[in-house]
PDB file of C-alpha atoms in Angstrom:
ATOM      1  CA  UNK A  68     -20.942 -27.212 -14.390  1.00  0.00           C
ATOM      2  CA  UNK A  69     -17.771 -25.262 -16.176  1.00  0.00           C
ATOM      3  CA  UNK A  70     -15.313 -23.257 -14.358  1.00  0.00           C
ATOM      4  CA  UNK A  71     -17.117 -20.057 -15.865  1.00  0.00           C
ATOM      5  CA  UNK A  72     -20.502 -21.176 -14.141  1.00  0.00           C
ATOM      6  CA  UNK A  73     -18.935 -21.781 -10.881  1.00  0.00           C
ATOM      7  CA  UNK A  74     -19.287 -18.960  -8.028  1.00  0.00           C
ATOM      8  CA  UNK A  75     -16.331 -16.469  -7.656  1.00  0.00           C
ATOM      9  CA  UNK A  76     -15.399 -15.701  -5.142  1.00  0.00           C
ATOM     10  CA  UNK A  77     -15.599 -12.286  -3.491  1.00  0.00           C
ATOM     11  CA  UNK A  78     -12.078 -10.746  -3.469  1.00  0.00           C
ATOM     12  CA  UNK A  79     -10.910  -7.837  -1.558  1.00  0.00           C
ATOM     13  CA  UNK A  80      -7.607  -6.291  -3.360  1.00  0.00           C
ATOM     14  CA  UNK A  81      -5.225  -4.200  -1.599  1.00  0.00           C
ATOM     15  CA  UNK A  82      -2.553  -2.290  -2.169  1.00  0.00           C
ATOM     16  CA  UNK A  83       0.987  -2.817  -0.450  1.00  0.00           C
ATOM     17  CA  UNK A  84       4.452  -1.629  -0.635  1.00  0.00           C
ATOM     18  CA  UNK A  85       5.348  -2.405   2.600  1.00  0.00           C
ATOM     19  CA  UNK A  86       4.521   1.984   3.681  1.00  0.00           C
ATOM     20  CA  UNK A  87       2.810   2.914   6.725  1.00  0.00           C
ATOM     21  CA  UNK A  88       0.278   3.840   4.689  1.00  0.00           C
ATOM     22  CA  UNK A  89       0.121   0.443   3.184  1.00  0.00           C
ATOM     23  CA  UNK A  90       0.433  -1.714   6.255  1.00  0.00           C
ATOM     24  CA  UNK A  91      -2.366   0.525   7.491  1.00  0.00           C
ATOM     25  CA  UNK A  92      -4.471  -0.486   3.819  1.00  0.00           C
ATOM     26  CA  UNK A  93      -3.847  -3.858   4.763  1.00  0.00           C
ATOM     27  CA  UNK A  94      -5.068  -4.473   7.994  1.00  0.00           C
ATOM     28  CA  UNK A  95      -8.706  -2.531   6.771  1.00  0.00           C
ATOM     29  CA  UNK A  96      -8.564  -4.747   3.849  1.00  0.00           C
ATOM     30  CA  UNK A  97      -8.472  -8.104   6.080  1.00  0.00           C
ATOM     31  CA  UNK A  98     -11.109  -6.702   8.485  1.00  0.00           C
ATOM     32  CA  UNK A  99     -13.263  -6.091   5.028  1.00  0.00           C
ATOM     33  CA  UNK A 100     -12.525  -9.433   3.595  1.00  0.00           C
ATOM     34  CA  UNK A 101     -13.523 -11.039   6.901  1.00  0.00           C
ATOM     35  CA  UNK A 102     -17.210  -8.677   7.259  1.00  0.00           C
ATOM     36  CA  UNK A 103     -17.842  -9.630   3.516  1.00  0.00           C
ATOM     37  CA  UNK A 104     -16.250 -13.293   3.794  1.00  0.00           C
ATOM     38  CA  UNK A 105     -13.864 -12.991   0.731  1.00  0.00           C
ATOM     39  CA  UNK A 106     -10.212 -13.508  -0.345  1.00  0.00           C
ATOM     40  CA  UNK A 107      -7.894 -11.066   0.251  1.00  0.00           C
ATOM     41  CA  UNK A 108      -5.292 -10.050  -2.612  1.00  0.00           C
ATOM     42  CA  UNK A 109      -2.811  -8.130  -1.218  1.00  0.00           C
ATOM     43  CA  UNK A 110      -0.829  -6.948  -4.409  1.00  0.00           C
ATOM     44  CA  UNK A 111       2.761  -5.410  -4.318  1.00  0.00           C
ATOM     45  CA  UNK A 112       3.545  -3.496  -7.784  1.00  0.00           C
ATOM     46  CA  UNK A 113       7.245  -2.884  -8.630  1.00  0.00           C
ATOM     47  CA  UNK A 114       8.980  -1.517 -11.472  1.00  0.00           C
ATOM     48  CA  UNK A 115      12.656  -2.080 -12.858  1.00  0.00           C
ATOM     49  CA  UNK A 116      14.814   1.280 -12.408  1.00  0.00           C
ATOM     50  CA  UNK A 117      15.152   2.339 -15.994  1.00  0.00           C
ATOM     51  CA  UNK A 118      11.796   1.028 -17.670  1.00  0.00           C
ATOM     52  CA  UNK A 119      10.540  -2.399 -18.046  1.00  0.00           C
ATOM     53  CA  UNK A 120      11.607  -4.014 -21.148  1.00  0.00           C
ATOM     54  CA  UNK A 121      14.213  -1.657 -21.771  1.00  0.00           C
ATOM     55  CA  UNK A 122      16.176  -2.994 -18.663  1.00  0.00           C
ATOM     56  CA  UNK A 123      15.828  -6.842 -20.154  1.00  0.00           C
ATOM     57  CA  UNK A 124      17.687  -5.826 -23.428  1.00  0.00           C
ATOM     58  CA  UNK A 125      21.005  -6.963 -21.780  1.00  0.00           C
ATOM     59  CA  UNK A 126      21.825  -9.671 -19.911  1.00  0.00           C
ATOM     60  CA  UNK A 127      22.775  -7.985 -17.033  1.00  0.00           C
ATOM     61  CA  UNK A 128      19.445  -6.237 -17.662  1.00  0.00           C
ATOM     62  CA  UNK A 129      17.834  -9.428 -17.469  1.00  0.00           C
ATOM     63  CA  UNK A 130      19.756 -10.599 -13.810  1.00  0.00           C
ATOM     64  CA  UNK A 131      18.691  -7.784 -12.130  1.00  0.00           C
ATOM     65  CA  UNK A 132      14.982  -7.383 -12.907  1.00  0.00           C
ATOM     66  CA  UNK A 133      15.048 -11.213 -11.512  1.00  0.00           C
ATOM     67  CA  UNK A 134      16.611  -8.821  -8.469  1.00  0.00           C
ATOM     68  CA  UNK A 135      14.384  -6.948  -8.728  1.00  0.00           C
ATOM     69  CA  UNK A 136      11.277  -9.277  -8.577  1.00  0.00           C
ATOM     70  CA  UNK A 137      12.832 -11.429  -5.767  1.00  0.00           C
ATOM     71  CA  UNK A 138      12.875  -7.965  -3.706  1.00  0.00           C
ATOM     72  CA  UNK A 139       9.579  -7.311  -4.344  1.00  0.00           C
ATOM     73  CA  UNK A 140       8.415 -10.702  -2.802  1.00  0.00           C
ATOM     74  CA  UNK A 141      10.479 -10.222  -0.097  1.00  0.00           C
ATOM     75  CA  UNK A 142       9.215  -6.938   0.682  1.00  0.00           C
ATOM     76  CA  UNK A 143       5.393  -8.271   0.371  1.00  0.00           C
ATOM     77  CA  UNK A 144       6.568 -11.050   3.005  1.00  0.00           C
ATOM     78  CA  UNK A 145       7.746  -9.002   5.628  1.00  0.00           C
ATOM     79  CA  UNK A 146       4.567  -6.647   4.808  1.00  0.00           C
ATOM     80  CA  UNK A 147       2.155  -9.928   5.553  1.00  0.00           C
ATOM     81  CA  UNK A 148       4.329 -10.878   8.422  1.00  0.00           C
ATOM     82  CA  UNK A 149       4.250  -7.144  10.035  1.00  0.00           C
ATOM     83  CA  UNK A 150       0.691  -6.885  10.086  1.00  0.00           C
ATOM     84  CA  UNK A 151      -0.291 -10.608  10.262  1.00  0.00           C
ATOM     85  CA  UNK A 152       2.579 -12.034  12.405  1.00  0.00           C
ATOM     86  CA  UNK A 153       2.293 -15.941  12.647  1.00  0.00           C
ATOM     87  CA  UNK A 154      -1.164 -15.831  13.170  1.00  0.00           C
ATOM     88  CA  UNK A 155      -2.463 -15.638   9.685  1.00  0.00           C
ATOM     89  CA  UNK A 156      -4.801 -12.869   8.234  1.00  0.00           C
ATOM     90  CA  UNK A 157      -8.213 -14.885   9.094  1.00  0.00           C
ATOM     91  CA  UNK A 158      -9.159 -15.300   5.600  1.00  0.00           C
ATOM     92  CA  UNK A 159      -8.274 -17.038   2.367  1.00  0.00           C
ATOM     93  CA  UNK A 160      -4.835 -15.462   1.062  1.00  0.00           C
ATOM     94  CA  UNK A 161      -3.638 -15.159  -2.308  1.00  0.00           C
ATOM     95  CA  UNK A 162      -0.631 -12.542  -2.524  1.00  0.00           C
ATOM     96  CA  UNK A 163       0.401 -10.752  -5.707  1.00  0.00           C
ATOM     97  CA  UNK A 164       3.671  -9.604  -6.942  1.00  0.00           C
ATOM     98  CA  UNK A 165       3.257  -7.950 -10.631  1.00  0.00           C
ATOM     99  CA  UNK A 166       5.733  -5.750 -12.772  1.00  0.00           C
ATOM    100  CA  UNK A 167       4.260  -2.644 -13.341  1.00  0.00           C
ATOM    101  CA  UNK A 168       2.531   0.894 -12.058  1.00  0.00           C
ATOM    102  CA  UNK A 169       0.871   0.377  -9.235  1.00  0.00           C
ATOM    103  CA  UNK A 170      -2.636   1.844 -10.143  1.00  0.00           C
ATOM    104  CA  UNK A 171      -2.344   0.205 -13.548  1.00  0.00           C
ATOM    105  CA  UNK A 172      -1.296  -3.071 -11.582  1.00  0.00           C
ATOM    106  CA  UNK A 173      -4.178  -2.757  -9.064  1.00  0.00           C
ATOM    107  CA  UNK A 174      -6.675  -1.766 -11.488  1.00  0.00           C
ATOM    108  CA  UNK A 175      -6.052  -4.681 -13.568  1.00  0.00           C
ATOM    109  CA  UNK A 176      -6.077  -7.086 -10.527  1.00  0.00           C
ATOM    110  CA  UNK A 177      -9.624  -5.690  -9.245  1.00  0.00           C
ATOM    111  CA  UNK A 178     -11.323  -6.247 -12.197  1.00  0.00           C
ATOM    112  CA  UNK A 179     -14.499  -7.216 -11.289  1.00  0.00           C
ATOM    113  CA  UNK A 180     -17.631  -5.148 -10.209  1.00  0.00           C
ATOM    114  CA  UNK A 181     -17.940  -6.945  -6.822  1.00  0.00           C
ATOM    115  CA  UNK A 182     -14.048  -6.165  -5.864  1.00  0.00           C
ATOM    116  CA  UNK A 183     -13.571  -4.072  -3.569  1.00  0.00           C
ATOM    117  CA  UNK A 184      -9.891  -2.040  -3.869  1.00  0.00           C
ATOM    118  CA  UNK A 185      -7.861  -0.759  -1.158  1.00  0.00           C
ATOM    119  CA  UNK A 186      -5.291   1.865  -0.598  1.00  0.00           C
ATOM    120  CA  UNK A 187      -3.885   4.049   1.415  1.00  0.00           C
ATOM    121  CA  UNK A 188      -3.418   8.080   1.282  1.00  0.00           C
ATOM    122  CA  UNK A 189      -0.493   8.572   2.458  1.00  0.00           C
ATOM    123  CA  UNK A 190       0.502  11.276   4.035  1.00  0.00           C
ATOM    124  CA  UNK A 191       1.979  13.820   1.624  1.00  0.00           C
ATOM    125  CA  UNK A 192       2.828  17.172   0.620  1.00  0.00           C
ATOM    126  CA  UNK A 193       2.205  19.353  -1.945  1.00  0.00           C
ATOM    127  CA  UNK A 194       5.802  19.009  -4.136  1.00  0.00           C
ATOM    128  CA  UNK A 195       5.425  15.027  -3.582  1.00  0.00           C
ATOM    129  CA  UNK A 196       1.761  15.428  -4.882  1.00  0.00           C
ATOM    130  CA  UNK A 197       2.905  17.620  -7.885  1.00  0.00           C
ATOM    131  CA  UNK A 198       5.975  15.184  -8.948  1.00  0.00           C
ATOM    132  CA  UNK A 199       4.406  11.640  -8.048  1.00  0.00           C
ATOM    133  CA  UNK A 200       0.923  11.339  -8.940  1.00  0.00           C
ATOM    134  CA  UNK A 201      -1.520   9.915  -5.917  1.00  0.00           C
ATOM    135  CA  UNK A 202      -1.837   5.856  -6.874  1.00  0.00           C
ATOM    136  CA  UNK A 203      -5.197   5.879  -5.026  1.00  0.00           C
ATOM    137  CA  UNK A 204      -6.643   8.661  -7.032  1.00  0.00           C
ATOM    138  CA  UNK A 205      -5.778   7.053 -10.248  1.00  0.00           C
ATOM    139  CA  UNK A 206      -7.255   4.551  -8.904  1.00  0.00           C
ATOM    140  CA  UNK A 207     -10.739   6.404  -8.045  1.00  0.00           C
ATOM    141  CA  UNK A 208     -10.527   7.338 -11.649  1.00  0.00           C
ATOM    142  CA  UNK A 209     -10.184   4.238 -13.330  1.00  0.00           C
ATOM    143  CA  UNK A 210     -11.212   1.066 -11.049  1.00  0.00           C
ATOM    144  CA  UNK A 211     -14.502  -0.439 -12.135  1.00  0.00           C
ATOM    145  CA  UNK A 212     -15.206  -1.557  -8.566  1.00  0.00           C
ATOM    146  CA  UNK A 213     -15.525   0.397  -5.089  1.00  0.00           C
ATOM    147  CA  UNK A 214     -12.268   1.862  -4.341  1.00  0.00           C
ATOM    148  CA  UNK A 215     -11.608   2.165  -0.444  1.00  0.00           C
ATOM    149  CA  UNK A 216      -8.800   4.928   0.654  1.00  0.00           C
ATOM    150  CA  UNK A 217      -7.447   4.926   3.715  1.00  0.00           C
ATOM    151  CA  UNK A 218      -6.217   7.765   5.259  1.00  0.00           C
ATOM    152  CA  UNK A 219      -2.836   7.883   7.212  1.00  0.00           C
ATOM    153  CA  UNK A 220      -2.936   7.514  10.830  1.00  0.00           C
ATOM    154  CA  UNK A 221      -2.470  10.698  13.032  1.00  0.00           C
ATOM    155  CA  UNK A 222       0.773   9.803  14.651  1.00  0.00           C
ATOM    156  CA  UNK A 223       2.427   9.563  10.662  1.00  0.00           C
ATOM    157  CA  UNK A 224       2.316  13.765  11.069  1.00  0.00           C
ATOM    158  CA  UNK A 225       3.656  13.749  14.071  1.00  0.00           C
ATOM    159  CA  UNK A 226       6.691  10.905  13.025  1.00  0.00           C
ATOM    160  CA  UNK A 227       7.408  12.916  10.049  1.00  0.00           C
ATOM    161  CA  UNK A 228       8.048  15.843  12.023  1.00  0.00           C
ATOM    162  CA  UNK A 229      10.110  14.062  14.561  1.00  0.00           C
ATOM    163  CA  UNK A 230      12.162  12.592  11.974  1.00  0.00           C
ATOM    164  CA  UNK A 231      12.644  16.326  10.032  1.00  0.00           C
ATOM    165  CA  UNK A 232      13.585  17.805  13.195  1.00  0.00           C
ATOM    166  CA  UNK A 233      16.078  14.861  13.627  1.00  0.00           C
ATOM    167  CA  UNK A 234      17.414  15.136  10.524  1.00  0.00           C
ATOM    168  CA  UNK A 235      18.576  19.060  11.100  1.00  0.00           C
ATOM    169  CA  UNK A 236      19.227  18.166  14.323  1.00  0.00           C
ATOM    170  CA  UNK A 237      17.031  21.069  15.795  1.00  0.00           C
ATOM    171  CA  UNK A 238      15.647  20.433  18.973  1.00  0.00           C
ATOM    172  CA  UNK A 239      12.412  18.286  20.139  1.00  0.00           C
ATOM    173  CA  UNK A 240       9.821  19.867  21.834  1.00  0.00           C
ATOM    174  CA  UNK A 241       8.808  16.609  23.769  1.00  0.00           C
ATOM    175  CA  UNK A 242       5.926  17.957  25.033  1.00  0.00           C
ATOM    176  CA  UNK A 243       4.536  18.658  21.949  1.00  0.00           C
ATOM    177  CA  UNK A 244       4.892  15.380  20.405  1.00  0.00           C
ATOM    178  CA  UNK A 245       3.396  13.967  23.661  1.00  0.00           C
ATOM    179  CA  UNK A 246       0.268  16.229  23.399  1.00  0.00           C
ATOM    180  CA  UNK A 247      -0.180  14.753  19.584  1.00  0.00           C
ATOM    181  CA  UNK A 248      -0.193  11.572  21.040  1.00  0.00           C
ATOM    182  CA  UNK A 249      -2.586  11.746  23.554  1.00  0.00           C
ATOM    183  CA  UNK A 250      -4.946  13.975  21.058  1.00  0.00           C
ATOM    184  CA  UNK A 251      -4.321  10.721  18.202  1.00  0.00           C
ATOM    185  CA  UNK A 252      -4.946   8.233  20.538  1.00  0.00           C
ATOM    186  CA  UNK A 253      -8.236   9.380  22.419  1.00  0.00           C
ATOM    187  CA  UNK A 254     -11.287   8.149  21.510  1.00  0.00           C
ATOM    188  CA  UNK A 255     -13.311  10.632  18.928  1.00  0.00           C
ATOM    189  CA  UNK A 256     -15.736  12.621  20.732  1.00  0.00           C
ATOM    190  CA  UNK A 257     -19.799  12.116  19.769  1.00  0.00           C
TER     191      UNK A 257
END
């Protein structure tokens, strides 16, 4: 039997760049890897400031997209390590660092029809929408496998608005952010 006759194995590829949003894509990935009992992928895209190969002309060029790249790993580390802590995701692992977009880089890792891609919303508004493109819905639009988006929790809103009011130094309504808490973390009614 050759290597192309042999079973693949089922993969599950998700998204991460270390986001709320993404740590949040990861854990649902490793519960869906476990319930289908595949690999998990998580994949971390980056990009060199300045373009790609134009950034390799020099040699300095060259030096810091190896800067670049060592980041990147380090930032999919600490992602793994966040959400799996020393106890391992459950499943068979292979992480992913690749130069590029991230929906072209996903896309191109979950190539199969029996993938399954994840990502995660984000929580964003509309001038962030307009000026950065949503990765997951390029990635609706050109994966050739179920695409799986998960949405940001509840509590992001409420952060983000803590963090705003912080940052102008306007006062907190405590009671407010309390009553968002309790609403986030109660169980949905049926």
């Amino acid at each position: 039997m050759s290597d192309s006759d042999a079973p693949r194995a089922a993969r599950v590829v998700v998204g991460v760049s270390g986001s709320p949003g993404s740590l949040a894509a990861l854990r649902r990935a490793a519960g869906e890897a476990r319930l289908r009992g595949a690999e998990l992928w998580p994949v971390l895209a980056w990009e060199a400031p300045g373009g790609g190969p134009g950034a390799q002309r020099s040699l300095a060029g060259g030096v810091l997209v190896e800067d670049w790249a060592r980041l990147a790993r380090k930032r999919l580390l600490s992602a793994l390590c966040e959400v799996f802590g020393g106890t391992g995701a459950g499943v068979p692992l292979r992480a992913l660092v690749a130069e590029g977009t991230p929906a072209r880089v996903l896309v191109r890792t979950a190539d199969r029809e029996d993938d399954v891609l994840v990502v995660g919303s984000g929580g964003r508004g509309f001038f962030n929408r307009v000026l950065w493109p949503s990765v997951g819905r390029r990635c609706l639009a050109r994966a050739v496998c179920p695409v799986l988006v998960v949405p940001p929790s509840p509590l992001e809103a409420a952060l983000a608005t803590a963090r705003r009011r912080n940052a102008w130094r306007l006062r907190m309504d405590t009671g407010h952010v309390e009553r968002e808490f309790r609403a986030a973390a109660a169980p949905p009614e049926a």
